[in-house]
Amino acid sequence: MNGRASLISRVGNGISSLGAARFGLALIALALILLFVFWLRPNMASYNGLRLLLNLSPVLVFTALAQMFVMTAGDIDLGVGTFVGLIDCIAAGLLNEQPVTGVALLVACPIAYSLIGALIHLRQLPSIVVTLGASFVWLGVALTVLPMPGGTVPAALTELVRLRPPLVPMPIVLTLVPMVAAHLILNKMSYGVVLRGIGGSLAAVERAGRSTLRARITLYGLAGICGLCAGLCLAATTTTGDANVGRGLTLVSIGAVIIGGGEFVGGIVSPIGTVFGALIMLLSGSLLSFASVPPAWQYSIQGAILLVILALRIVSWRPKAA
Amino acid sequence: MRKTTLIACGLAASLLGIGAAASQEGAAQGDTSKMRIALTDGFSSNSWEQSAWNSWNAVADQAVKDGVIKEQKIITGNDDPVQQITQLQNLVLEGFNAIAIDAASPTALNGGIKDACDAGIVVVVYDSLATEPCAIKLKVDYHDYGVQETEYLAKKLGGKGNILEIRGVAGSQVDIDISAGINDTLKKYPDLKKVGTVYGNWDGTITQKQVGTILPTLPQVDGVVGQGGDGFGAYQAFKAAGRQIPTIVMGNRQDELALWKEMKANGYETYSISSMPGMSTIAFWIAQQVLAGKKVPNTVNVPLLAIHDDTLDAWLAATAVGTAASPHYTKDDAVALMDASAAGKSGSDLPQPKVPQ
């Protein structure tokens, strides 16, 4: 009795040290959606089924993590979707024909992102306006690189996402690796406290003698790197480029962060929850199509699923927070 | 699955001494009663898409009821190619035998379409096409759209007058093609002068605003050419400005047809042309026919729907408020179109859409 109790409490402690309270609801929702999918389509619960079902999850996961890093600073990024589209265009339009220019541009993109972070910090500009402006720049550059949808993606990149590692399908590997990395950066490294701190209390971080400028540049740089990975995964999956391909990702990424337990005030985010949130956004659509919901209802039910999760989060959170 | 059917068909045909199913005319009779056909539309619900879904549902549900196929399904999108790739993959996973696609991006779905083709699934794209070669494409000659409506105006105005062009969504292929057709034709008539161009985004409200803005700077306008969905808005703008109403080419939406009928009572003359949302049902029958063993050309040409004075009442009566005029295709009509395309016909040589009774 005692032993079991202590085991349970130890497991409980372990989970809560991951910040489980924040992403617990997202985890339950994701598990329920997956159970429904497997119940409706049992053949999904196989290596191949999961591989195809989650084919695009790395794109959503990386985009959501990019958004999460920006939201850690208390900012919102309205340009991340078009940024992913830009990377997609560079990968499809330049990498094959002009590899040097292509790689140089790909490296420059995350650097440009951290410069935007610096600009927002130094001039104290509202991030929504700056990133919205940046989104037009990304779109413009993308259309210059690849005026018409098309191009070809280097075979090596396509092969990479089509790898078949033993036991765990590639999309799951590409989902877990960034999740663990982001968790380590924000929640395990000591610098993570500074990164989360600038969203929570800028003054406190400054008083502790740490550079808030450097922290914001780091967060935007991390967001840029995640956006880069998302664009590369997208290009590898679609095998061609299209400047407008990422336009739907921006709002989905904000939704994923919030569903995963993050908040708009800054400093409060959960990398693990964000990944779960991204998977929920991806799979809720699949669930509705497997369930043969009539087209007119698909939008509203998908929205309703998200609203229910948010409502439950408010209900389950407020008492504990008090 | 499809291969087995083909082989079975071929065997049956040669046993009967009809010969192999190489370049046959008419409908293939292979058994598709265990097959499942799906539609994924990457766009959200404007009146054109809504009409396309209604047509598909009417035809495909009937086919399920008649035992022609086992199951049909529609999945709709949000103008978001990423979401549509997922939908396409889900349909492949669910084991659908054929998938019709209105593609939200000309290229983003190519990888998914290739995978589907490789898995032996029949893929048919219509309206907004994807470039992947293995997909069967329903092609509308949008250049001809521009030519036909401009020729009508030239004839109506006696080759002389001022023209206002209303374009669609900037940068889209459809807009580029229609506008090229209009301007190529205008070159033939030196006395037809284009006095202005606005972008109406195929939307009545936006068109009204844009035309209203440019009108004060224009001389008398004698004719308006558009791209469908903009005739009603253009009329409102001319009326609000107190200008004389020019000959406005309509675009088959219900509001445009209703307006035309109303003005016709006072002696107003025009005509209406657009692509048919009901081509989703052509895509359906192509999918069914390929599964049944018919050899269908990789590109099937689809006619435009032109409505004239004498057919206005019939089309208006058959078009619900908030939708666009379009026939539902029967299997035989769709097969006639496939055979005409296979014989190299296009444009006005194709079997034209039937006027509703």
XYZ file of C-alpha atoms in Angstrom:
679
model
C 0.000 0.000 0.000
C 2.694 2.364 1.089
C 5.015 1.291 -1.655
C 2.376 1.758 -4.302
C 1.455 5.152 -2.947
C 5.024 6.319 -3.028
C 5.479 4.943 -6.551
C 2.408 6.809 -7.714
C 3.551 9.985 -6.039
C 6.988 9.602 -7.552
C 5.523 9.176 -11.027
C 3.202 12.076 -10.254
C 6.124 14.234 -9.193
C 8.028 13.285 -12.299
C 5.141 14.252 -14.547
C 4.464 17.495 -12.731
C 8.133 18.424 -12.907
C 7.651 18.343 -16.689
C 4.993 20.982 -16.159
C 2.284 18.406 -16.768
C -0.379 20.506 -15.107
C -0.043 22.906 -18.049
C -0.217 20.389 -20.850
C -2.251 17.701 -19.071
C -5.476 18.707 -20.761
C -3.837 18.798 -24.191
C -2.424 15.326 -23.534
C -5.855 13.948 -22.614
C -7.482 15.623 -25.632
C -4.800 14.280 -27.971
C -5.151 10.776 -26.525
C -8.935 10.920 -26.995
C -8.628 12.116 -30.604
C -6.094 9.376 -31.352
C -8.332 6.742 -29.739
C -11.265 7.908 -31.884
C -9.126 7.805 -35.024
C -7.909 4.264 -34.236
C -11.446 3.178 -33.403
C -12.796 4.537 -36.708
C -9.807 3.353 -38.761
C -7.963 0.511 -37.010
C -5.367 0.305 -39.814
C -4.024 3.715 -38.686
C -2.517 2.122 -35.588
C 0.356 0.659 -37.580
C 3.816 1.857 -38.597
C 2.658 2.780 -42.087
C -0.662 4.188 -40.947
C 0.992 6.504 -38.441
C 3.646 7.477 -40.971
C 1.040 8.755 -43.418
C -1.359 10.099 -40.794
C 1.384 12.247 -39.247
C 3.201 13.014 -42.505
C 2.806 16.770 -42.064
C 3.138 16.885 -38.294
C 6.811 18.013 -38.365
C 5.761 21.126 -40.343
C 3.070 22.025 -37.830
C 5.216 21.140 -34.832
C 8.193 23.253 -35.948
C 5.916 26.192 -36.858
C 4.143 25.977 -33.494
C 7.489 25.873 -31.648
C 8.651 28.938 -33.618
C 5.517 30.748 -32.506
C 6.057 29.494 -28.951
C 9.547 30.994 -28.705
C 8.196 34.373 -29.810
C 5.287 34.082 -27.379
C 7.757 33.272 -24.597
C 8.929 36.851 -24.937
C 5.333 38.024 -24.603
C 5.168 38.789 -28.347
C 3.050 37.395 -31.186
C 4.415 36.477 -34.612
C 2.014 37.081 -37.492
C 4.676 36.371 -40.107
C 5.700 32.818 -39.285
C 3.408 31.226 -41.903
C 4.770 33.273 -44.804
C 8.286 32.763 -43.432
C 7.771 29.007 -43.744
C 6.521 29.630 -47.294
C 9.687 31.617 -48.052
C 11.925 28.759 -46.869
C 9.806 26.395 -48.976
C 10.413 28.592 -52.050
C 14.165 28.875 -51.434
C 14.433 25.099 -51.017
C 12.490 24.417 -54.223
C 13.673 27.337 -56.318
C 17.361 27.742 -55.492
C 18.911 24.740 -53.738
C 19.183 22.629 -56.896
C 20.350 25.236 -59.398
C 22.311 27.665 -57.227
C 23.198 25.716 -54.092
C 25.591 28.345 -52.734
C 23.084 31.206 -52.966
C 20.372 28.922 -51.655
C 22.277 27.831 -48.577
C 23.443 31.403 -47.916
C 19.826 32.620 -48.030
C 18.694 29.786 -45.781
C 21.345 30.729 -43.230
C 20.460 34.413 -43.511
C 16.785 33.813 -42.768
C 17.055 32.911 -39.052
C 19.600 35.728 -38.633
C 17.068 38.142 -40.117
C 14.598 36.783 -37.598
C 16.828 37.554 -34.638
C 17.444 41.046 -36.048
C 13.689 41.579 -36.039
C 13.768 40.579 -32.378
C 16.479 43.164 -31.744
C 14.501 45.831 -33.602
C 11.364 45.127 -31.585
C 13.371 45.218 -28.362
C 15.431 48.343 -28.974
C 12.640 50.449 -30.441
C 9.995 48.922 -28.144
C 7.739 48.331 -31.132
C 4.565 46.242 -30.979
C 5.555 42.800 -32.254
C 2.195 42.255 -34.004
C 2.792 45.203 -36.320
C 6.451 44.441 -36.970
C 5.874 40.751 -37.731
C 2.868 41.576 -39.909
C 5.109 43.943 -41.851
C 7.802 41.268 -41.998
C 5.268 38.798 -43.426
C 4.926 41.007 -46.535
C 8.704 41.120 -46.854
C 8.869 37.288 -46.648
C 6.130 36.982 -49.279
C 7.880 39.486 -51.545
C 11.219 37.695 -51.316
C 9.507 34.324 -51.820
C 7.795 35.578 -55.004
C 11.134 36.944 -56.245
C 12.833 33.612 -55.646
C 9.985 31.596 -57.154
C 7.483 33.777 -59.085
C 5.304 30.832 -60.145
C 4.649 27.795 -57.954
C 6.949 24.951 -58.981
C 10.650 24.187 -58.783
C 12.206 21.009 -57.490
C 13.479 20.080 -54.064
C 16.885 18.343 -53.762
C 16.415 14.583 -53.604
C 18.449 14.338 -50.385
C 15.876 16.438 -48.549
C 12.966 14.381 -49.869
C 14.752 11.149 -48.949
C 15.310 12.435 -45.414
C 11.599 12.751 -44.596
C 10.930 9.431 -46.321
C 13.442 7.540 -44.189
C 12.006 4.509 -42.445
C 13.787 4.184 -39.101
C 13.046 0.963 -37.192
C 10.066 0.961 -34.798
C 9.322 4.697 -34.804
C 8.068 6.301 -38.046
C 10.035 9.320 -39.298
C 7.317 11.969 -38.670
C 7.233 10.933 -35.010
C 11.036 11.211 -34.779
C 10.814 14.685 -36.344
C 8.135 15.553 -33.790
C 9.856 14.216 -30.683
C 13.367 15.561 -31.342
C 12.372 19.267 -31.495
C 9.975 18.766 -28.589
C 12.712 17.410 -26.333
C 15.195 20.024 -27.533
C 12.803 22.898 -26.858
C 11.930 21.450 -23.453
C 15.627 21.211 -22.531
C 16.335 24.760 -23.697
C 13.437 26.444 -21.920
C 12.937 24.280 -18.852
C 16.263 22.573 -18.088
C 19.036 24.939 -19.112
C 19.717 27.719 -16.650
C 19.579 30.276 -19.463
C 16.003 29.106 -20.035
C 15.031 30.966 -16.859
C 16.288 34.194 -18.421
C 14.472 33.453 -21.685
C 11.180 32.841 -19.903
C 11.909 35.719 -17.560
C 11.838 38.461 -20.174
C 8.244 37.545 -20.984
C 7.304 37.388 -17.328
C 9.145 40.320 -15.849
C 11.592 42.288 -17.932
C 12.613 44.439 -14.961
C 13.496 41.464 -12.781
C 15.779 40.031 -15.460
C 17.492 43.382 -15.893
C 17.948 43.739 -12.146
C 19.554 40.302 -12.097
C 22.144 41.733 -14.451
C 21.253 39.719 -17.559
C 20.928 41.265 -20.994
C 17.279 41.324 -22.040
C 18.290 42.302 -25.575
C 20.390 39.166 -25.891
C 17.519 37.054 -24.555
C 15.039 38.434 -27.089
C 17.513 37.999 -29.938
C 18.032 34.399 -28.801
C 14.285 33.711 -28.674
C 13.684 35.179 -32.152
C 16.731 33.329 -33.447
C 15.334 30.054 -32.080
C 11.995 30.912 -33.701
C 13.807 31.521 -36.997
C 15.575 28.162 -36.769
C 12.294 26.372 -36.058
C 10.679 28.211 -39.002
C 13.605 27.129 -41.172
C 13.130 23.482 -40.178
C 9.366 23.759 -40.787
C 9.944 25.152 -44.300
C 12.466 22.444 -45.148
C 10.114 19.704 -43.926
C 7.284 21.240 -45.966
C 9.407 21.463 -49.111
C 10.569 17.885 -48.621
C 6.982 16.655 -48.230
C 5.442 18.609 -51.132
C 8.549 18.278 -53.381
C 7.812 21.718 -54.888
C 7.568 25.331 -53.748
C 4.665 27.762 -53.501
C 4.947 31.222 -51.914
C 1.396 31.061 -50.576
C 1.605 27.586 -49.119
C 2.172 28.630 -45.505
C -0.480 31.299 -45.200
C -2.769 29.113 -43.071
C -0.031 28.131 -40.621
C 0.226 31.375 -38.628
C -3.100 31.148 -36.841
C -2.815 27.391 -36.426
C 0.517 27.903 -34.661
C -0.927 30.456 -32.225
C -3.791 28.053 -31.547
C -1.359 25.212 -30.881
C 0.588 27.223 -28.286
C -2.568 28.290 -26.445
C -4.202 24.837 -26.575
C -0.920 23.432 -25.248
C -1.115 25.519 -22.108
C 0.678 28.676 -23.189
C -0.599 32.164 -22.480
C -0.463 35.492 -24.265
C 1.122 37.298 -21.299
C 4.584 35.882 -21.990
C 6.871 33.642 -20.003
C 4.163 30.998 -19.628
C 4.557 28.368 -22.357
C 4.995 24.624 -22.492
C 7.091 23.098 -25.293
C 5.577 19.647 -24.739
C 2.076 21.114 -24.601
C 2.728 23.127 -27.762
C 3.675 19.959 -29.637
C 0.509 18.243 -28.369
C -1.444 21.332 -29.411
C 0.003 21.168 -32.926
C -0.923 17.484 -33.202
C -4.455 18.243 -31.977
C -4.824 20.928 -34.669
C -3.633 18.422 -37.274
C -5.602 15.391 -36.147
C -8.931 17.039 -35.349
C -9.345 17.688 -39.071
C -8.451 14.085 -39.929
C -10.849 12.782 -37.275
C -13.748 14.718 -38.798
C -12.968 13.456 -42.274
C -12.726 9.850 -41.049
C -16.049 10.307 -39.271
C -17.582 11.501 -42.597
C -18.919 14.733 -41.132
C -20.778 16.710 -43.840
C -18.652 19.515 -45.339
C -20.757 22.388 -44.018
C -20.236 21.110 -40.456
C -16.515 20.443 -40.685
C -15.433 24.029 -39.963
C -17.749 24.562 -37.033
C -17.075 21.233 -35.357
C -13.318 21.685 -35.637
C -13.724 25.097 -34.034
C -15.984 23.647 -31.361
C -13.380 21.008 -30.432
C -10.821 23.753 -29.816
C -13.300 25.868 -27.845
C -14.174 22.912 -25.616
C -10.499 22.284 -24.852
C -10.000 25.963 -24.014
C -13.121 26.082 -21.870
C -12.017 22.981 -19.960
C -8.639 24.573 -19.459
C -10.162 27.636 -17.848
C -12.405 25.508 -15.635
C -9.590 23.184 -14.563
C -7.047 25.919 -14.085
C -8.575 28.759 -12.123
C -9.092 26.987 -8.780
C -5.524 25.640 -8.674
C -4.020 28.967 -9.660
C -5.771 30.736 -6.807
C -7.624 -2.965 -57.371
C -7.882 -0.875 -60.505
C -5.485 -3.104 -62.368
C -7.473 -6.194 -61.460
C -10.622 -4.520 -62.755
C -8.870 -3.580 -65.976
C -7.620 -7.100 -66.475
C -11.025 -8.530 -65.624
C -12.656 -6.149 -68.082
C -10.187 -6.951 -70.785
C -10.684 -10.661 -70.230
C -14.463 -10.369 -70.302
C -14.349 -8.194 -73.398
C -12.038 -10.482 -75.350
C -14.092 -13.511 -74.293
C -17.139 -11.856 -75.801
C -15.113 -11.108 -78.895
C -15.578 -7.354 -78.629
C -11.856 -6.698 -78.539
C -9.730 -5.065 -75.881
C -10.783 -1.832 -74.215
C -8.188 0.320 -75.934
C -9.891 3.269 -77.612
C -13.514 2.457 -77.029
C -16.316 4.960 -77.293
C -19.258 5.050 -74.934
C -19.437 4.175 -71.262
C -17.334 1.368 -69.813
C -19.424 -1.209 -68.003
C -16.857 -2.582 -65.531
C -18.198 -3.307 -62.053
C -17.521 -0.397 -59.689
C -20.158 -1.295 -57.097
C -17.497 -1.948 -54.453
C -15.509 1.196 -55.245
C -15.339 4.405 -53.205
C -14.870 7.892 -54.659
C -14.014 11.066 -52.704
C -13.704 14.782 -53.376
C -11.301 17.124 -51.609
C -11.898 20.812 -52.287
C -9.146 23.091 -51.022
C -11.325 26.184 -51.006
C -13.809 27.547 -48.512
C -17.472 27.934 -49.224
C -18.123 30.752 -51.692
C -21.174 30.438 -53.923
C -19.232 28.753 -56.745
C -17.748 26.061 -54.456
C -21.096 25.610 -52.724
C -22.674 24.901 -56.117
C -19.881 22.465 -56.938
C -20.502 20.522 -53.696
C -24.278 20.511 -54.193
C -23.873 19.086 -57.696
C -21.371 16.462 -56.543
C -23.595 15.376 -53.658
C -26.685 15.143 -55.851
C -24.931 13.004 -58.462
C -22.722 10.901 -56.176
C -25.463 10.131 -53.640
C -27.670 8.937 -56.487
C -24.819 6.761 -57.762
C -24.466 5.196 -54.309
C -28.224 4.624 -54.149
C -28.184 3.014 -57.599
C -25.339 0.726 -56.576
C -22.940 2.217 -59.128
C -20.402 2.843 -56.351
C -20.242 1.883 -52.689
C -19.418 5.147 -50.966
C -18.798 8.829 -51.665
C -17.396 11.593 -49.506
C -16.600 15.331 -49.661
C -13.914 17.002 -47.585
C -13.624 20.770 -47.755
C -10.720 23.008 -46.934
C -9.887 26.506 -45.917
C -7.830 27.908 -48.812
C -4.934 26.210 -47.012
C -2.756 23.847 -49.117
C -1.126 22.300 -46.027
C -4.506 21.224 -44.704
C -5.458 19.828 -48.093
C -2.302 17.698 -48.281
C -3.363 16.092 -44.995
C -6.864 15.523 -46.349
C -5.498 13.909 -49.477
C -3.265 11.620 -47.429
C -6.175 10.657 -45.198
C -8.261 9.708 -48.232
C -5.401 7.554 -49.515
C -5.111 5.926 -46.096
C -8.821 5.258 -46.007
C -8.450 3.278 -49.194
C -10.543 5.366 -51.582
C -10.236 4.095 -55.156
C -10.520 7.506 -56.816
C -10.082 11.069 -55.596
C -11.256 14.281 -57.262
C -9.362 17.435 -56.316
C -9.948 21.183 -56.579
C -6.389 22.104 -55.661
C -5.627 24.977 -53.277
C -2.113 25.176 -54.736
C -0.953 24.284 -58.261
C 2.117 22.474 -56.897
C 1.898 21.774 -53.162
C -0.255 18.680 -53.648
C 1.947 17.165 -56.333
C 3.870 14.945 -53.901
C 0.648 13.631 -52.395
C -0.957 13.118 -55.822
C 2.096 11.183 -57.032
C 1.925 8.932 -53.958
C -1.783 8.354 -54.603
C -1.189 7.497 -58.278
C 1.620 5.133 -57.286
C -0.791 3.402 -54.926
C -3.082 2.770 -57.915
C -5.614 5.460 -57.027
C -7.317 7.413 -59.835
C -6.766 11.154 -59.356
C -8.848 13.741 -61.248
C -8.217 17.478 -60.820
C -10.713 20.158 -61.868
C -11.137 23.954 -61.635
C -7.842 24.919 -59.929
C -5.508 22.318 -61.379
C -2.414 20.693 -59.918
C 0.518 20.226 -62.288
C 1.376 16.597 -61.422
C 1.313 14.706 -64.777
C -0.281 11.501 -63.443
C -3.541 13.297 -62.568
C -6.340 13.522 -65.145
C -7.123 17.204 -65.716
C -10.436 18.865 -66.490
C -9.448 21.822 -68.594
C -11.585 24.900 -69.120
C -10.438 27.208 -71.927
C -10.431 30.477 -70.017
C -8.758 32.316 -72.894
C -11.799 31.420 -74.988
C -13.996 32.840 -72.179
C -12.429 36.265 -72.777
C -12.658 35.893 -76.553
C -16.327 34.912 -76.543
C -17.557 37.698 -74.300
C -15.534 40.342 -76.139
C -16.779 39.103 -79.524
C -20.330 39.372 -78.214
C -19.763 42.988 -77.143
C -18.066 43.862 -80.432
C -21.073 42.550 -82.339
C -23.585 44.186 -80.040
C -21.859 47.586 -80.172
C -21.105 47.397 -83.888
C -17.369 47.283 -83.279
C -17.294 50.753 -81.771
C -17.395 52.057 -78.192
C -15.722 52.376 -74.808
C -15.031 49.229 -72.790
C -14.384 48.754 -69.062
C -12.572 45.553 -68.103
C -13.173 43.966 -64.697
C -10.473 41.482 -63.772
C -10.459 38.724 -61.126
C -7.888 37.866 -58.467
C -4.505 39.357 -59.420
C -1.825 36.810 -60.227
C -4.141 33.813 -60.576
C -3.885 31.754 -63.753
C -7.616 32.040 -64.489
C -7.413 35.840 -64.357
C -4.369 35.945 -66.623
C -6.023 33.686 -69.224
C -9.407 35.449 -69.374
C -7.801 38.881 -69.557
C -5.478 37.735 -72.349
C -8.526 36.508 -74.291
C -10.263 39.863 -73.854
C -7.276 41.950 -74.851
C -6.303 39.726 -77.796
C -9.824 40.140 -79.174
C -9.899 43.887 -78.565
C -6.890 44.228 -80.862
C -9.115 43.038 -83.724
C -11.447 45.999 -83.211
C -9.506 49.278 -83.307
C -12.650 51.284 -82.577
C -13.359 49.401 -79.355
C -11.399 51.388 -76.800
C -10.584 50.062 -73.369
C -11.009 53.044 -71.060
C -10.329 51.399 -67.710
C -9.401 48.247 -65.788
C -10.286 47.307 -62.196
C -9.748 44.181 -60.103
C -13.045 42.878 -58.734
C -11.785 39.594 -57.211
C -14.826 37.743 -58.705
C -16.825 39.372 -55.926
C -19.880 41.612 -56.341
C -19.184 43.877 -53.374
C -15.520 44.472 -54.190
C -16.394 45.088 -57.847
C -18.997 47.673 -56.894
C -16.462 49.547 -54.780
C -13.715 49.426 -57.419
C -15.963 50.428 -60.315
C -17.495 53.193 -58.184
C -14.020 54.591 -57.525
C -12.919 54.668 -61.150
C -16.228 55.804 -62.725
C -15.866 59.574 -62.164
C -12.646 59.519 -64.198
C -14.185 57.675 -67.160
C -15.941 58.940 -70.295
C -19.193 57.257 -71.321
C -18.838 53.484 -70.992
C -20.644 51.348 -73.588
C -19.652 47.835 -72.545
C -18.332 45.966 -69.496
C -16.447 42.657 -69.747
C -15.817 40.692 -66.572
C -14.862 37.271 -65.261
C -18.094 36.146 -63.596
C -19.598 37.202 -60.293
C -18.938 40.860 -60.998
C -21.870 41.918 -63.226
C -24.248 42.671 -60.365
C -21.707 44.859 -58.537
C -20.816 46.726 -61.722
C -24.493 47.489 -62.369
C -24.920 48.831 -58.828
C -21.913 51.115 -59.239
C -23.208 52.568 -62.538
C -26.654 53.038 -61.054
C -25.332 54.723 -57.896
C -23.271 57.135 -60.016
C -26.355 58.018 -62.068
C -24.601 56.894 -65.255
C -26.169 55.287 -68.268
C -26.099 51.488 -67.832
C -23.737 49.967 -70.424
C -24.016 46.456 -71.835
C -22.649 44.375 -68.943
C -21.669 40.780 -69.727
C -23.026 38.687 -66.851
C -21.320 35.704 -65.178
C -24.018 33.087 -64.465
C -24.433 33.828 -60.747
C -28.043 33.850 -59.614
C -28.014 37.562 -58.710
C -26.650 38.467 -62.135
C -29.255 36.384 -63.966
C -32.083 37.807 -61.834
C -30.901 41.356 -62.561
C -30.684 40.635 -66.265
C -34.239 39.266 -66.320
C -35.513 42.332 -64.502
C -33.838 44.723 -66.958
C -34.825 42.612 -69.937
C -38.409 43.686 -69.352
C -37.265 47.229 -70.255
C -35.567 46.131 -73.432
C -32.043 45.605 -72.048
C -29.947 43.115 -73.988
C -26.862 41.186 -72.883
C -25.637 37.663 -72.366
C -23.949 35.613 -69.646
C -20.975 33.251 -69.586
C -18.865 31.447 -66.980
C -17.276 28.138 -66.086
C -19.597 25.533 -64.566
C -19.274 24.576 -60.892
C -21.064 21.373 -61.894
C -17.838 20.210 -63.538
C -17.210 18.531 -60.184
C -19.743 15.950 -61.412
C -17.776 15.489 -64.633
C -14.783 14.727 -62.415
C -16.941 12.208 -60.558
C -17.947 10.344 -63.728
C -14.411 10.385 -65.104
C -13.241 8.755 -61.875
C -16.034 6.185 -62.086
C -15.363 5.465 -65.757
C -11.622 4.989 -65.276
C -12.395 2.564 -62.450
C -14.843 0.808 -64.761
C -12.035 0.329 -67.270
C -12.515 3.181 -69.733
C -9.450 4.712 -71.285
C -9.789 8.449 -70.630
C -7.437 11.062 -72.113
C -5.121 12.752 -69.622
C -6.774 16.096 -70.362
C -10.554 16.344 -70.727
C -11.790 19.622 -72.200
C -14.819 21.162 -70.516
C -17.079 23.676 -72.307
C -18.087 27.046 -70.881
C -21.722 27.688 -70.058
C -23.112 30.587 -72.124
C -26.664 31.770 -71.433
C -28.570 33.672 -74.117
C -31.865 35.539 -74.204
C -33.866 32.435 -75.056
C -32.351 30.224 -72.317
C -32.294 32.819 -69.510
C -35.623 31.857 -67.966
C -34.797 28.159 -67.877
C -31.382 28.657 -66.264
C -32.628 31.236 -63.768
C -35.416 28.895 -62.653
C -32.913 26.080 -62.146
C -30.442 28.201 -60.123
C -30.965 28.629 -56.371
C -30.298 31.959 -54.675
C -26.636 32.253 -53.667
C -25.361 29.754 -56.251
C -24.255 29.831 -59.878
C -25.972 28.281 -62.891
C -24.705 24.808 -63.700
C -25.941 21.473 -64.979
C -25.407 18.235 -63.055
C -23.727 15.877 -65.485
C -25.193 12.443 -66.092
C -22.893 9.552 -66.851
C -23.769 9.635 -70.556
C -23.181 13.389 -70.899
C -19.824 13.073 -69.135
C -18.820 10.127 -71.322
C -19.742 12.124 -74.447
C -17.384 14.836 -73.234
C -14.543 12.338 -72.613
C -14.982 10.879 -76.093
C -15.048 14.352 -77.683
C -11.795 15.247 -75.905
C -10.259 11.963 -76.978
C -11.195 12.917 -80.561
C -9.268 16.166 -80.130
C -12.240 18.526 -79.822
C -12.256 21.614 -77.640
C -14.168 24.847 -77.022
C -17.392 25.242 -78.993
C -16.853 21.908 -80.826
C -17.514 20.070 -77.542
C -20.981 18.835 -76.589
C -22.504 21.904 -74.945
C -24.222 21.889 -71.526
C -27.904 20.970 -71.745
C -30.483 23.608 -70.936
C -32.576 22.536 -67.921
C -36.167 21.584 -68.763
